[in-house]
Amino acid sequence: MPSDTEPPEDRAAIEALFDEVRTIPPSDEFKKRALITDTSLYDEANQDWQGFWARQALALDWYDEWDTILEWKLPFAQWFVGGTLNVSHNCLDRHVANGLADRVAYHWEGEPGDTRTITYGELLNEVQKFANVLKGLGVERGDRVNIYLPMIPELPVAMLACARIGAPHSVVFGGFSAEALRDRILDAQAKVLITADGGWRRGSAVPLKVNADNAVAEAPTIEHVVVVRRTEADVPMQDGRDQWWHDLMADAFPRCEPERMDAEDLLYLLYTSGTTAKPKGIMHTTGGYLTQVAFTHKYVFDLHADTDVYWCAADIGWVTGHSYIVYGPLANGATSVMYEGTPDFPDKDRWWSIIERYGVTILYCAPTGIRTFMKWGTQYPEAHDMSSLRVLGSVGEPINPEAWMWYWEHIGGGRCPVVDTWWQTETGAIMISPLPGATTLKPGSATFPLPGIAAEVVDEKGNKVELGGGYLTLTRPWPSMLRGIYGDPERYRETYWSRFEDRYFAGDGAKLDDGGYFWLLGRVDDVMNISGHRVSTTEVESALVDHPSVAEAAVVGTKDETTGQAIIAFVTLKGGQEPSDERGEELRKHVTAKIGAIARPKTVIFTDDLPKTRSGKIMRRLLRDVADGRDLGDTTTLADPAVVEEIKRRATVSPTEE
Ligand code: WTA
């Protein structure tokens, strides 16, 4: 119901918007086979949300059942206290014991076109062997292991081997630079690094081992480096430190008993960008995490594990890959597709050809991908038979209604529900999403919090908003929630639990319509979202300021039709330094070297001065407006006096922005 406390202009705007919105109920055809077609799960969770999660946890194998479902001392949660289990046992051994040894776990396809089919039985064998390799290298329960690999089967094998022996992993996305890798290794104090000679991306080999060597040179905690042979690139192997994966595996003992882990033992660290220059090591533990990723993977995608072929096209280096390529699908005994390369190699129909060849039934990807496919044109999907598809998912950034409709029509043939799933590295698993057999969809909306999840939109003061826009918050703990920031409990409280009392603040804006649907509006803090990847403005700024020619830098995310946002850097050079296109290019390269290509500014704008508040804070919002209002060329660097003039003029017009 509309509330009378909302500002009228907001309500009018929303009502106008929602008048035009079409609604798409689940079809009878889809409902016939769907796992959930009514509100029963919501009703059950509303009655007793802790009991609801405990029943979901029982879908896993436990050595010891828990004594207490939840101990909650805000902001610290412990789920399934006293319970013990092993994640790799739940993902592998129990399926093999249930007669599923020959079921395919991964249909893997390399970018050059090579393929591997890996059954649950084979995956279990590999994982046990690699677990013994790790032990042989001195890795003990509780030690951290860093992983820097391309999208090859050895990546899930390494993760599951870590989980088997109770050594938390820290996977670093292969697109990150040597320096970014070094910082993450040092923060985690990892003992072993697993990498490859390289990986294939758009036809060329990415030099992972070179980056790894540069990182390890300054990361003395690393005692051993294990190297997978992938591209056959000629890489130096340091005696006593580096060993080939295949040599170690050839001699490895084939049996390794899984460790009995406590439900609250650390499963992994995953670094993500926040509002400061230092990435945060997000901590995920064992029992609650696996419970919620398995539950959401099953019900959000309406998984029928015996017949579905599921494909999450993310990279395992991000949380989406951790939860929905590795842990969720394997816990559910699903058959997945895993693909190494880019969607346009050798041609722009690679994805659609994969869907046709493997008979993919569920596709999960990011809006940036969808918008790119829209730009390329419908001739690419039309050239392939994609009638196997039955559910489509979206994740990572807000999906605009146009992209949603295009996805629904041109990829799903108007027959497949689109589940827009909102969640974060910190939430570990999907939080707001439709259930495809039960929820009436609205293109562009993530619809409702899942059963067991409580989300609310609040205003500036933390008052609940019933209709209209505000800040997205979560009002009670959930099983897969982060347990903290590695080594920094105070930063954890401060970042997520201090802005609004008794609430987790997600950093996102959201609107509620009069049907209670959630519409995600993007970040409201200093985090940018580029192609669904989180990049911190401050992190890019410190990379720029690190360059000897730069005096000061301010970075903003501006709207971009394809990637959602694009990075624009306003840079003031030191005295005596001249702005030029070459200098701009040099700075863009510098950021790539410091962080990685995902953080490279699209445009560098040189200005004599950066607009600041009286307290000295850079007025980013003003810069964003300036950038949004202009047509900023693709990779060009501007030293445009008109822009500088505009900044100056507007800075004097609105000097009060804090
Ligand atoms: C954004 C990715 C709108 C959001 C799983 C969030 C979304 C950040 C959606 C987390 C969605 C993710 N609609 N925005 N369906 N999904 N986001 O940690 O801003 O890489 O805070 O996790 O992505 O990004 P992260």
Coordinates of N, CA, C and O and ligand atoms in Angstrom, one line a residue, residues 272 318-320 394-399 420-426 446 506-508 520-523 529 532-534, ligand 1:
T272 N 37.5 -8.1 -2.3 CA 36.6 -7.2 -3.1 C 36.9 -5.8 -2.8 O 37.5 -5.5 -1.7
W318 N 35.5 -14.5 -9.5 CA 34.6 -13.6 -8.8 C 33.6 -14.5 -7.9 O 33.6 -15.7 -8.1
V319 N 32.9 -13.9 -7.0 CA 32.0 -14.6 -6.1 C 31.0 -15.5 -6.9 O 30.6 -16.5 -6.5
T320 N 30.5 -14.9 -8.0 CA 29.5 -15.6 -8.8 C 30.0 -17.0 -9.2 O 29.3 -18.0 -9.1
S394 N 20.3 -13.5 -14.4 CA 21.1 -12.3 -14.6 C 21.7 -11.9 -13.3 O 21.1 -12.1 -12.2
V395 N 22.9 -11.4 -13.3 CA 23.6 -11.1 -12.0 C 24.7 -10.0 -12.2 O 25.2 -9.9 -13.3
G396 N 25.0 -9.3 -11.2 CA 26.2 -8.4 -11.1 C 25.9 -6.9 -11.2 O 26.7 -6.1 -10.8
E397 N 24.8 -6.5 -11.8 CA 24.5 -5.1 -12.0 C 23.0 -5.0 -12.3 O 22.4 -6.0 -12.7
P398 N 22.5 -3.8 -12.2 CA 21.1 -3.6 -12.5 C 20.9 -4.0 -14.0 O 21.7 -3.6 -14.9
I399 N 19.8 -4.7 -14.3 CA 19.5 -5.0 -15.7 C 18.4 -4.1 -16.1 O 17.3 -4.0 -15.5
D420 N 16.3 -12.3 -12.3 CA 17.3 -11.3 -12.0 C 17.7 -11.4 -10.5 O 16.9 -11.2 -9.6
T421 N 19.0 -11.8 -10.2 CA 19.4 -12.1 -8.9 C 20.3 -11.1 -8.3 O 21.3 -10.8 -8.8
W422 N 19.8 -10.5 -7.2 CA 20.6 -9.5 -6.5 C 21.4 -10.1 -5.3 O 20.8 -10.8 -4.5
W423 N 22.7 -9.9 -5.3 CA 23.5 -10.3 -4.1 C 24.8 -9.7 -4.3 O 25.1 -8.9 -5.2
Q424 N 25.8 -10.1 -3.4 CA 27.1 -9.5 -3.3 C 28.1 -10.5 -2.8 O 27.8 -11.5 -2.2
T425 N 29.4 -10.2 -3.1 CA 30.5 -11.0 -2.5 C 30.2 -11.2 -1.0 O 30.4 -12.3 -0.5
E426 N 29.8 -10.2 -0.3 CA 29.5 -10.2 1.1 C 28.3 -11.1 1.5 O 28.3 -11.7 2.6
A446 N 14.3 -7.2 -9.6 CA 14.8 -8.5 -9.0 C 13.7 -9.1 -8.1 O 13.9 -10.1 -7.5
A506 N 23.9 -2.4 2.4 CA 24.5 -3.1 1.2 C 25.3 -2.2 0.3 O 26.1 -2.6 -0.5
G507 N 25.1 -0.8 0.5 CA 25.8 0.1 -0.4 C 25.1 0.3 -1.7 O 25.5 1.1 -2.6
D508 N 23.9 -0.3 -1.8 CA 23.1 -0.1 -3.1 C 21.8 0.7 -2.8 O 21.3 0.7 -1.7
L520 N 16.5 -2.5 -8.2 CA 17.9 -2.1 -7.7 C 18.4 -0.9 -8.6 O 18.2 -0.9 -9.8
L521 N 19.0 0.0 -7.9 CA 19.4 1.3 -8.6 C 20.9 1.4 -8.7 O 21.3 2.5 -9.2
G522 N 21.7 0.5 -8.3 CA 23.1 0.7 -8.4 C 23.7 1.2 -7.1 O 23.0 1.5 -6.1
R523 N 25.0 1.3 -7.0 CA 25.7 1.7 -5.8 C 25.5 3.1 -5.5 O 25.4 4.0 -6.3
N529 N 30.7 0.1 -10.8 CA 30.3 -1.3 -11.3 C 30.6 -1.3 -12.8 O 29.8 -0.8 -13.5
G532 N 29.8 -5.3 -14.4 CA 29.5 -6.2 -13.4 C 30.6 -6.5 -12.4 O 30.5 -7.3 -11.5
H533 N 31.7 -5.8 -12.6 CA 32.9 -5.9 -11.7 C 33.0 -4.7 -10.8 O 32.9 -3.6 -11.3
R534 N 33.2 -5.0 -9.6 CA 33.3 -3.9 -8.6 C 34.7 -3.3 -8.6 O 35.7 -4.0 -8.5
Ligands
WTA1 C1 25.5 -5.1 -7.9 C2 28.2 -9.9 -7.5 C3 21.4 -4.8 -9.5 C4 25.2 -4.4 -6.7 C5 27.2 -11.1 -7.2 C6 26.0 -5.1 -5.6 C7 23.3 -5.9 -8.7 C8 27.2 -5.5 -6.3 C9 22.7 -7.2 -9.0 C10 27.9 -6.7 -5.8 C11 21.4 -7.2 -9.6 C12 24.7 -7.5 -8.1 N1 20.8 -6.0 -9.8 N2 22.7 -4.8 -9.0 N3 20.8 -8.3 -9.8 N4 23.6 -8.1 -8.6 N5 24.6 -6.2 -8.2 O1 30.3 -8.3 -4.9 O2 25.6 -3.0 -6.8 O3 30.9 -8.5 -7.3 O4 26.3 -4.3 -4.5 O5 28.8 -9.5 -6.3 O6 26.8 -5.7 -7.7 O7 29.0 -7.1 -6.6 P1 29.8 -8.4 -6.3

